[in-house]
Short mmCIF file of C-alpha atoms in Angstrom, two decimals:
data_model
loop_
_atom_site.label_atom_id
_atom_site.label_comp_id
_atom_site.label_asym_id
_atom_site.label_seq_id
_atom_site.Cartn_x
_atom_site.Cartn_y
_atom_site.Cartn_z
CA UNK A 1 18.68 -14.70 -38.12
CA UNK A 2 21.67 -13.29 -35.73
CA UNK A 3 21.14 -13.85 -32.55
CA UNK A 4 21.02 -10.65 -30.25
CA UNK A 5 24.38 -9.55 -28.44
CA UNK A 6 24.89 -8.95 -24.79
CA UNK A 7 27.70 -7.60 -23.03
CA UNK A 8 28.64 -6.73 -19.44
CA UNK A 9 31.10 -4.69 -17.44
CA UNK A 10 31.90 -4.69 -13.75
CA UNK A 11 33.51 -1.13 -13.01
CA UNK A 12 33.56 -0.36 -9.56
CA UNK A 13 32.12 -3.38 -8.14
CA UNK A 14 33.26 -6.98 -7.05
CA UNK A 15 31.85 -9.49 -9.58
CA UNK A 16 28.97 -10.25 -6.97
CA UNK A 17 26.78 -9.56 -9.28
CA UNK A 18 28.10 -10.94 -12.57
CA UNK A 19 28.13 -13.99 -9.94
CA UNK A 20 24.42 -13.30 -9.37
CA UNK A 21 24.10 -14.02 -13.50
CA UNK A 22 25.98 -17.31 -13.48
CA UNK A 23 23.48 -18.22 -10.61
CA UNK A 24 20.85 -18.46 -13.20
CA UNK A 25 22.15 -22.31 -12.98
CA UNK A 26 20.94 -24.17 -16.16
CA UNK A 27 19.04 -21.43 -17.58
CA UNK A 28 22.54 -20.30 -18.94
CA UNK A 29 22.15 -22.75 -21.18
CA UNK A 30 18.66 -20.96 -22.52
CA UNK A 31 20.36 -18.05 -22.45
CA UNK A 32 22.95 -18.93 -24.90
CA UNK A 33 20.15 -19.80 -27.19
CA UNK A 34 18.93 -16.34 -26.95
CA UNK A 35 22.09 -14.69 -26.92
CA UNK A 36 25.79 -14.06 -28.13
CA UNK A 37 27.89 -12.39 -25.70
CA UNK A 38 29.92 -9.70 -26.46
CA UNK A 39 32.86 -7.93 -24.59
CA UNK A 40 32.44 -9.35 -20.86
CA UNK A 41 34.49 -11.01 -18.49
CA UNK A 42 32.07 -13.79 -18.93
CA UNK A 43 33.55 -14.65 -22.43
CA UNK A 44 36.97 -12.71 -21.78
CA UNK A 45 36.30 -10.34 -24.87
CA UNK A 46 38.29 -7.72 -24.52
CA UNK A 47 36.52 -5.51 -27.05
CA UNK A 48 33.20 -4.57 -28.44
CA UNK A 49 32.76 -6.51 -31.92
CA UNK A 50 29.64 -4.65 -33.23
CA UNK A 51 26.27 -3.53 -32.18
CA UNK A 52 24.70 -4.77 -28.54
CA UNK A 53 21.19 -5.16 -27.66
CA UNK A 54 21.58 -5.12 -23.73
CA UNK A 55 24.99 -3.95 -21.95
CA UNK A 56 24.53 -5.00 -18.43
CA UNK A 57 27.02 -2.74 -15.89
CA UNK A 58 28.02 -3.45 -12.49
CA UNK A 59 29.73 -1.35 -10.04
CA UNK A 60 29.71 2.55 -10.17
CA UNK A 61 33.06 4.47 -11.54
CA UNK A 62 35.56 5.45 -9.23
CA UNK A 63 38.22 5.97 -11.67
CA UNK A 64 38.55 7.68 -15.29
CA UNK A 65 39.06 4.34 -16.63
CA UNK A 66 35.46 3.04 -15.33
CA UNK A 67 33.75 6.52 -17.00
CA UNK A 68 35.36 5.24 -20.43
CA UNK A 69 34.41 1.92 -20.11
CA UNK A 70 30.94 3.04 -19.22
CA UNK A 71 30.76 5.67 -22.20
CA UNK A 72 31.78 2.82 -24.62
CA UNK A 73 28.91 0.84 -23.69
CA UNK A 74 26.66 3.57 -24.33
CA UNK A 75 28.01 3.64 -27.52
CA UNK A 76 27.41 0.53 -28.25
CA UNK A 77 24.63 -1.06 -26.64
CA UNK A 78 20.82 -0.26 -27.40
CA UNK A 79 19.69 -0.89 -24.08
CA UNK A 80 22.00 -0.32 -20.82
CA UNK A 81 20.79 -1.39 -17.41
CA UNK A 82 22.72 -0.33 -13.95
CA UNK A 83 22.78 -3.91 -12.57
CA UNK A 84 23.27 -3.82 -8.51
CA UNK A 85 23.61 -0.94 -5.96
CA UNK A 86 27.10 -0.04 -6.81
CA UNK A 87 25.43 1.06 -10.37
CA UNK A 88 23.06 2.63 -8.92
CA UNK A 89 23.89 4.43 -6.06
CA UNK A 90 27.67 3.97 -5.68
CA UNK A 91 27.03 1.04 -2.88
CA UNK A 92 30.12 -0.02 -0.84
CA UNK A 93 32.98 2.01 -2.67
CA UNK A 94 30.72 5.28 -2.10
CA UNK A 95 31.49 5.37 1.66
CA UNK A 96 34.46 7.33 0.74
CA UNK A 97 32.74 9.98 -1.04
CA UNK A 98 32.60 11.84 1.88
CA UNK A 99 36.47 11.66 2.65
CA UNK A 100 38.33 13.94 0.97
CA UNK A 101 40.64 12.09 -2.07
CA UNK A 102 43.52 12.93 -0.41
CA UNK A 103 42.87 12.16 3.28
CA UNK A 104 41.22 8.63 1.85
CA UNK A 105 45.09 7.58 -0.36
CA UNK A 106 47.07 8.84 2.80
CA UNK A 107 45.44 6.60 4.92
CA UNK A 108 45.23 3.60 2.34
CA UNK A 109 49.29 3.90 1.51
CA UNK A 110 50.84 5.76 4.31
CA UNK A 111 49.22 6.19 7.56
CA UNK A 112 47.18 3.56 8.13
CA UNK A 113 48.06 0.95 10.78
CA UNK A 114 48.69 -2.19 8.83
CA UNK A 115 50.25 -0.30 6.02
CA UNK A 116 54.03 -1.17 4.85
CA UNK A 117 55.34 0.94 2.32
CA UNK A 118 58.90 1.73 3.16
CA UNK A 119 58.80 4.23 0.15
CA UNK A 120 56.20 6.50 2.22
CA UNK A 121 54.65 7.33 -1.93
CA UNK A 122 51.17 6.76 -2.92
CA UNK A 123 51.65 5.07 -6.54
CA UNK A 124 50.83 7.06 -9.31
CA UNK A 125 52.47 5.03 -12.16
CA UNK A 126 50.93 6.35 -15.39
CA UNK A 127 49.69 2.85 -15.80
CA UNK A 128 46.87 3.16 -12.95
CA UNK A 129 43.68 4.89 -13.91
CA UNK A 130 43.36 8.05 -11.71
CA UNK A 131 40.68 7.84 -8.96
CA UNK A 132 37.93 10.44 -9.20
CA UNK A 133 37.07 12.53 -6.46
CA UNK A 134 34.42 10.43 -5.93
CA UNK A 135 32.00 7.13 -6.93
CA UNK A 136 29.44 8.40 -9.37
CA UNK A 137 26.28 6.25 -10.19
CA UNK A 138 26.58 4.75 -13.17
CA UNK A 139 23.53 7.35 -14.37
CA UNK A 140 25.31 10.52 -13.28
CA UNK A 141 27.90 9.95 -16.27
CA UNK A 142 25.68 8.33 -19.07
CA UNK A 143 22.00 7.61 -19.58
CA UNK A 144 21.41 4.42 -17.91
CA UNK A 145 17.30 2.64 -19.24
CA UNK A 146 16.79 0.36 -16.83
CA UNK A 147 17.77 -0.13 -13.08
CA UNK A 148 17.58 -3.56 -11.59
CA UNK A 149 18.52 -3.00 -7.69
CA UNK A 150 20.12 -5.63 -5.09
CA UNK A 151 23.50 -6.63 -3.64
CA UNK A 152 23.71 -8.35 -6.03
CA UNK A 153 20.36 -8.76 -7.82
CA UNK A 154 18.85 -12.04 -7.51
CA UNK A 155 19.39 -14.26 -10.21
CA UNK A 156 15.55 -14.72 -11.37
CA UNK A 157 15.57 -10.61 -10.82
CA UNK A 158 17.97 -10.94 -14.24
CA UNK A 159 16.62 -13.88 -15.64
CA UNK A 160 13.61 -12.15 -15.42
CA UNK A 161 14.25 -8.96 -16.56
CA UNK A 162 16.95 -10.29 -19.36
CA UNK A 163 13.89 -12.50 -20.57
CA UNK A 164 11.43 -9.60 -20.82
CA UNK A 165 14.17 -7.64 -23.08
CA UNK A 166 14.54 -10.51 -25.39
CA UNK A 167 11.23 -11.17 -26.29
CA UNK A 168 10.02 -7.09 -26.42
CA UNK A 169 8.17 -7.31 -23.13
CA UNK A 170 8.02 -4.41 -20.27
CA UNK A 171 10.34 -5.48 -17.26
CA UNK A 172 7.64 -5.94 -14.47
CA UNK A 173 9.31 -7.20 -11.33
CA UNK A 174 6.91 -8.73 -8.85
CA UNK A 175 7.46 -7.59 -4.89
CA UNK A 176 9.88 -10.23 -3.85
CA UNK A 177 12.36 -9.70 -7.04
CA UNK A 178 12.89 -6.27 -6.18
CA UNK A 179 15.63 -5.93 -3.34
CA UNK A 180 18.28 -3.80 -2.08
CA UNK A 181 20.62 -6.05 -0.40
CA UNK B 1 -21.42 6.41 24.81
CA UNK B 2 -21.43 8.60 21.23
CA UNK B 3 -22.92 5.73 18.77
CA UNK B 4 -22.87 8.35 16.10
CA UNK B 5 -20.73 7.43 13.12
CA UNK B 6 -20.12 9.64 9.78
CA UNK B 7 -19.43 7.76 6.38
CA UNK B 8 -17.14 9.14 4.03
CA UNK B 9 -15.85 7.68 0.57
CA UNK B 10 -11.74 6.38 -0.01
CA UNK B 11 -10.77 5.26 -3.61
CA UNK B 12 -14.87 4.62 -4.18
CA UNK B 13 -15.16 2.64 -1.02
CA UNK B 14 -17.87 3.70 1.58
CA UNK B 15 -15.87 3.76 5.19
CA UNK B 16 -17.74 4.49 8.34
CA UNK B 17 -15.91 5.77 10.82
CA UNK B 18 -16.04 7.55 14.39
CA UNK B 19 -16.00 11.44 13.91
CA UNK B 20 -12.99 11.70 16.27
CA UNK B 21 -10.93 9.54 13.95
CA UNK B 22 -8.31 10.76 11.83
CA UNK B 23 -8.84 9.41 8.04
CA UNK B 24 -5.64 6.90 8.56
CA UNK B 25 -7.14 5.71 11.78
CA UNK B 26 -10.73 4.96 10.61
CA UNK B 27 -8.93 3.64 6.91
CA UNK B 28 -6.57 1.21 9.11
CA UNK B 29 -10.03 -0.08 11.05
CA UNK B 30 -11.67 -0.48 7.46
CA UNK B 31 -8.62 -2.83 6.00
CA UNK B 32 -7.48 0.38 3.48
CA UNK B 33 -3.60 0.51 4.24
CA UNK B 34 -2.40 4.31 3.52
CA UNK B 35 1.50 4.61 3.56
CA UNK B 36 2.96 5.89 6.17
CA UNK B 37 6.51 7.07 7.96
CA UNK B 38 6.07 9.31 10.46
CA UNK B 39 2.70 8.03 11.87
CA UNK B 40 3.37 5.18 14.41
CA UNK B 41 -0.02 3.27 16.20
CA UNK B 42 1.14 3.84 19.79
CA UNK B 43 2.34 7.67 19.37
CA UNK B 44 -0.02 10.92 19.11
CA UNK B 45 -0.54 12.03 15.10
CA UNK B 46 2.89 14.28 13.76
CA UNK B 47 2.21 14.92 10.21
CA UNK B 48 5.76 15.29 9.27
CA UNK B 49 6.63 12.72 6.28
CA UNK B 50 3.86 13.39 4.65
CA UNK B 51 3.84 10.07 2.82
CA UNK B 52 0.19 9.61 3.91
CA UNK B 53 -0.72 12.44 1.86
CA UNK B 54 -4.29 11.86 0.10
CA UNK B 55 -6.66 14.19 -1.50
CA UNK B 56 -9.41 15.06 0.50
CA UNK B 57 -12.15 16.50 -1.61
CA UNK B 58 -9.54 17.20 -4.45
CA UNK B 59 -7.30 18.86 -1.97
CA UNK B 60 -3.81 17.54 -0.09
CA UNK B 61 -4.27 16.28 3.12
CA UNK B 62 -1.92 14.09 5.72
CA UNK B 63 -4.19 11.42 6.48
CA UNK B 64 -2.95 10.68 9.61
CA UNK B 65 -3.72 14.32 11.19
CA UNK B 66 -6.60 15.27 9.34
CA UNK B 67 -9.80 14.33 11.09
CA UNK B 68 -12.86 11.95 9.29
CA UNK B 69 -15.89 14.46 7.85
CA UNK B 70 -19.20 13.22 6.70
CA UNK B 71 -19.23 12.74 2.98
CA UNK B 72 -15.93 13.43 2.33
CA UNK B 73 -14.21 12.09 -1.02
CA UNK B 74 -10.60 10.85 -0.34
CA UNK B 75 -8.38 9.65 -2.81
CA UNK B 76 -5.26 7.63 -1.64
CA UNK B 77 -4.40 4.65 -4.37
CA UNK B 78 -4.48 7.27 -7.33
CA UNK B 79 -1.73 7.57 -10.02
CA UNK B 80 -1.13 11.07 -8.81
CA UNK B 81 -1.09 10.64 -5.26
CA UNK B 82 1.42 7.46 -5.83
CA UNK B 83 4.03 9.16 -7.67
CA UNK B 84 3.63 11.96 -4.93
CA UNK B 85 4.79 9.11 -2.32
CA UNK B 86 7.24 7.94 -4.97
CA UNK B 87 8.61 10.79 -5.04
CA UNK B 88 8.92 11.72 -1.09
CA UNK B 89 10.34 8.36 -0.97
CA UNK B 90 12.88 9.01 -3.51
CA UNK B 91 14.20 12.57 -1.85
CA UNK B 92 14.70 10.58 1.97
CA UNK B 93 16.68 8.36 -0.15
CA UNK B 94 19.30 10.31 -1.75
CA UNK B 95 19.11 13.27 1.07
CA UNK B 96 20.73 10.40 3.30
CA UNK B 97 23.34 7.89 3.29
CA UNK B 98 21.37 4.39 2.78
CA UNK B 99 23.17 1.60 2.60
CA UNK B 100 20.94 -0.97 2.38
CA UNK B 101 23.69 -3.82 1.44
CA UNK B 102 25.48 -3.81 4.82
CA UNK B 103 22.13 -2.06 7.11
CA UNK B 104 21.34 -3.65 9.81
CA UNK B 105 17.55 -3.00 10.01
CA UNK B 106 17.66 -4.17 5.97
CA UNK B 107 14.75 -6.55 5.66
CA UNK B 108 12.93 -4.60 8.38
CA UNK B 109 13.19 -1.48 7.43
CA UNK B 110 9.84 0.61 6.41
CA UNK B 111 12.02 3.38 4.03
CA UNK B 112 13.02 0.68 1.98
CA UNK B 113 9.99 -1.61 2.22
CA UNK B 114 7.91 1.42 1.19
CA UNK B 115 10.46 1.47 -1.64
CA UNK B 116 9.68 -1.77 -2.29
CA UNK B 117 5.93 -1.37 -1.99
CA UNK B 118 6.29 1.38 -4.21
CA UNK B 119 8.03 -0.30 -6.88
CA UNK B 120 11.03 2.12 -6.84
CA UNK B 121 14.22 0.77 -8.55
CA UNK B 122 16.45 3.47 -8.12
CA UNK B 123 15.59 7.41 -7.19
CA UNK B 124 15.38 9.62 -10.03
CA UNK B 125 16.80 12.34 -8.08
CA UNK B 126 20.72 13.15 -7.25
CA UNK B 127 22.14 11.75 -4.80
CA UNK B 128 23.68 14.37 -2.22
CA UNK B 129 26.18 11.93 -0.11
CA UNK B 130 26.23 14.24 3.18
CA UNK B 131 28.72 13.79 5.70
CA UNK B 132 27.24 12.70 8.44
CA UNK B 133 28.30 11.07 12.15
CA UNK B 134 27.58 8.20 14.21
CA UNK B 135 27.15 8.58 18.50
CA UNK B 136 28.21 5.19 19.33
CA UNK B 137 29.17 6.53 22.90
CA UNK B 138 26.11 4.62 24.74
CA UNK B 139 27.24 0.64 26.03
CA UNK B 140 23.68 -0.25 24.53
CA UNK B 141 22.68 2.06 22.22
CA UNK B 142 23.92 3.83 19.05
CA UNK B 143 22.28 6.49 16.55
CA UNK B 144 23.60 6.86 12.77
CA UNK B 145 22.69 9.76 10.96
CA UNK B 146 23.61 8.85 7.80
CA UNK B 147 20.39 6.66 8.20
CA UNK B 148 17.71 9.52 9.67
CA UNK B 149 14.73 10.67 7.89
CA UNK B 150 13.70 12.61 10.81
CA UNK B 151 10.06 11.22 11.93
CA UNK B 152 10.96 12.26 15.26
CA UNK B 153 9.33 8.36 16.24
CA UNK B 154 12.79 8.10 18.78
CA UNK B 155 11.94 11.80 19.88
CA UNK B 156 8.06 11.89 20.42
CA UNK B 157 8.63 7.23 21.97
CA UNK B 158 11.04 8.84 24.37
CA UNK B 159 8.38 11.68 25.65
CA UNK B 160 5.38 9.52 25.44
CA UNK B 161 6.13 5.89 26.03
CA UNK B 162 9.58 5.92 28.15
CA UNK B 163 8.47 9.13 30.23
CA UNK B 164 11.71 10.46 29.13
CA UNK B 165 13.36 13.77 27.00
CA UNK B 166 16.46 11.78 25.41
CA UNK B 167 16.38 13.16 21.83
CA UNK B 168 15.31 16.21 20.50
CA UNK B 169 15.43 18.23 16.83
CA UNK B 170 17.94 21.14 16.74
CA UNK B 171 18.70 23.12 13.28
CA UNK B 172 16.09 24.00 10.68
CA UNK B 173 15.98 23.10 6.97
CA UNK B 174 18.72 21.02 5.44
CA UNK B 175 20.44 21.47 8.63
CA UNK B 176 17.54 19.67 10.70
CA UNK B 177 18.78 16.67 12.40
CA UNK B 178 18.46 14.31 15.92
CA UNK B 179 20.29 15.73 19.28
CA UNK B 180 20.77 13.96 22.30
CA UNK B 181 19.90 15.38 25.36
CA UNK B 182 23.61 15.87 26.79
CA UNK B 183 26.99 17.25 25.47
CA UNK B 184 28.21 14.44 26.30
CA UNK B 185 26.33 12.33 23.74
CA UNK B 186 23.72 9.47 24.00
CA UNK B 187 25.70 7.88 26.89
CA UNK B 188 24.93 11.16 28.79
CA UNK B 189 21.47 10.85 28.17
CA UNK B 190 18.98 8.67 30.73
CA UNK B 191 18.71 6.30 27.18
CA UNK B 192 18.44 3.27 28.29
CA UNK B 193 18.23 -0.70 26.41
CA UNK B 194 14.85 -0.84 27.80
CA UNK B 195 13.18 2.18 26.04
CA UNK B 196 11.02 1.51 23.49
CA UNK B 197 12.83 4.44 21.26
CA UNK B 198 15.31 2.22 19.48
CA UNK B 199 12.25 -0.42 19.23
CA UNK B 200 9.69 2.43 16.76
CA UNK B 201 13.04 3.55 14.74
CA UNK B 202 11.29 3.18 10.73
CA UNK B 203 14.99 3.01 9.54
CA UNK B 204 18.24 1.85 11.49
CA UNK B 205 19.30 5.19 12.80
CA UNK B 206 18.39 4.44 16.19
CA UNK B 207 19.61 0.85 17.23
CA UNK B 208 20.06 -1.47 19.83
CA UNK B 209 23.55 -2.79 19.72
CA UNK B 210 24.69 -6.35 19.29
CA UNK B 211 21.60 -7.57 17.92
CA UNK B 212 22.19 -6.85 13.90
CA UNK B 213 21.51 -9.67 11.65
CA UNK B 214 19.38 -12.05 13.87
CA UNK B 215 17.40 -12.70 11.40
CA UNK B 216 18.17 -14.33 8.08
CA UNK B 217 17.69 -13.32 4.66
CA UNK B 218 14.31 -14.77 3.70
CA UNK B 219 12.73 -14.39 6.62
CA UNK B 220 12.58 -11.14 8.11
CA UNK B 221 9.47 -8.58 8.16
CA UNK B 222 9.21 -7.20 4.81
CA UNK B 223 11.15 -10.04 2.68
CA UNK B 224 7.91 -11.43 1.63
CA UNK B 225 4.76 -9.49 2.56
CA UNK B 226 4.56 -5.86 1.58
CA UNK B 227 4.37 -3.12 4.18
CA UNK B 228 0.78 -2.48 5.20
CA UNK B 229 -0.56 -6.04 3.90
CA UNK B 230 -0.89 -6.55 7.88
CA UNK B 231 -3.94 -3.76 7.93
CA UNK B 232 -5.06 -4.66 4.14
CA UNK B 233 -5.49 -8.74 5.76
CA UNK B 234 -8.20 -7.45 7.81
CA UNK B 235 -10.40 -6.65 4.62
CA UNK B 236 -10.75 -10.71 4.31
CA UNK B 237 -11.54 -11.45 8.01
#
């Protein structure tokens, strides 16, 4: 029998959690038994090949690139889980949402004090996915089944909850695997 | 001395009590943790959070203002009541800015360890993002609003434990929030780094300065050991 697929994304995040994953440590090695990745950074596919069982995101969108991504692995993927609190509530990148766009890319290329940009533009090459006006949770876009919360998640929190999936079991957490930083 | 007691029933449990308790008091005595925000052991009952809601003879109470009766049926651990909490819980989440990753109370904080206690793993409601400030005019104190939930603890510590009048609410509704007691911010306040204020602040909106982080991951208040499991040891002893 095929093994069941898995694939992740890290939108608006900073790995720290697909770091969290490879902290699993030798259980990696049980998870390949269990699994075939899909498209992730953890394999370097760049595209889905078929049907997923779990789609694991990380990060929140921030840009219209992030909002395709994320629709894609709806698309795909039976199960998708908002991995970390940038998923889930924005985390970090959401500080700006309550700078205006505008204000926030003036600062960032122009004004700000350690800023050199002789060209006094904020880039807007057709090349760079536009920015949204602001972070959206990952569930505010596309329907998101499970929520596993931490900066990043501990590893046994996925291990855990990855496990459960696999083998048609409810995800119950106990008190210590559920965290928010 | 008043020996009289009354006994009244929580979850099925028979809890005798003194008829001057509130039900949170006499449940706290009895080793029956109900969760709690706004209630604080060394400050007079407020009622405000009303995550101490129970039903008291099938009807919503604050257990932490309403007083003990004889024979009264209270339900507190109840799927109902629980989601009610959850759900309180949930709206002081996204009604604020919580940032739990970078927080400086994180780990002993009682929103999120009632989160925790709770089981919540993310709100279920949207998230509003206000814009809100920071006073970080004080040399020893600061408040962040983006972290209040408005128990007035710093407000009602500052009247009845530090003798003093340094915050108060101003606004109503969604515009409710903290004031200092001086235009000129918390630094023209009498606030000072040895109230107790900062000290019975559930979240880290009120904070002494320079002490963040002491603490490391593992070890702080609520990394292991629920909130509550404090009152809920003394069933054992």
């Amino acid at each position: 029998m095929q093994k069941p697929k898995i694939a992740t994304a890290s939108l608006a995040g900073c790995f720290g959690c697909h770091m969290s994953l490879l902290d699993i440590d030798d259980r990696i090695l049980k998870l390949i038994d269990l699994v075939d990745f899909d498209k992730s950074p953890v394999d370097d596919i760049k595209e889905f090949t078929g049907r997923c069982l779990v789609g694991l995101i990380e990060g929140g969108c921030c840009n219209e690139e992030n909002v395709r991504v994320l629709q894609e692995f709806r698309k795909h993927c039976d199960i998708l889980i908002s991995v970390g609190d940038c998923a889930i509530d924005g985390g970090l990148p959401a500080l700006r949402n309550g700078i205006p766009l505008k204000e926030c890319l003036t600062e960032a290329y122009i004004t700000g004090p350690t800023v050199y940009n002789p060209s006094g533009k904020i880039p807007s090459d057709s090349e760079i996915p536009l920015l949204l006006d602001r972070i959206y949770p990952c569930h505010e876009v596309v329907k998101i089944d499970y929520y596993l919360p931490g900066c990043p998640p501990p590893a046994d929190t996925l291990w855990q909850a990855l496990t459960a999936l696999l083998s048609g079991k409810p995800i119950d957490l106990p008190y210590e695997l559920i965290k928010y930083d | 001395m008043n020996e009289k007691t009354v006994t009244f029933i929580v979850d099925g449990k028979e809890i005798k009590a003194r008829p001057e308790q509130t039900i949170m008091k006499a449940c706290d005595e009895a080793g029956v943790y109900i969760p709690r925000l706004c209630a604080f052991k060394d400050l007079s009952p407020f009622g405000s959070c009303r995550v101490c809601t129970v039903k008291v003879n099938g009807r919503p109470q604050a257990a932490c203002t309403q007083p003990v009766g004889e024979g009264i049926v209270v339900e507190s651990q109840t799927a109902e009541i629980q989601q009610i909490r959850r759900n309180i819980i949930d709206m002081l989440f996204v009604e604020g800015n919580h940032f739990c990753m970078f927080c400086e109370k994180s780990g002993n904080c009682e929103l999120q360890a009632m989160a925790y206690r709770l089981g919540i793993l993310a709100p279920k409601f949207p998230y509003m993002f206000p814009v809100r400030g920071v006073d970080a005019s004080h040399p020893d104190i600061f408040i962040d609003w983006n972290r209040c939930i408005l128990c007035a603890r710093c407000i009602r510590t500052s009247c009845e434990i530090d003798g003093k009048n340094a915050y108060g609410f101003i606004g109503r509704g969604p515009h409710k929030r903290v004031a200092t007691n001086s235009s000129a911010g918390l630094k023209g306040t009498d606030a000072d780094v040895s109230d107790k204020a900062p000290a019975n602040c559930p979240v880290g909106s009120l904070m002494y300065k320079r002490i963040g982080y002491a603490v490391p991951i593992g070890c702080r208040l609520y990394d292991k050991n629920p909130i509550g499991s404090d009152i809920e040891m003394k069933k054992t002893t």
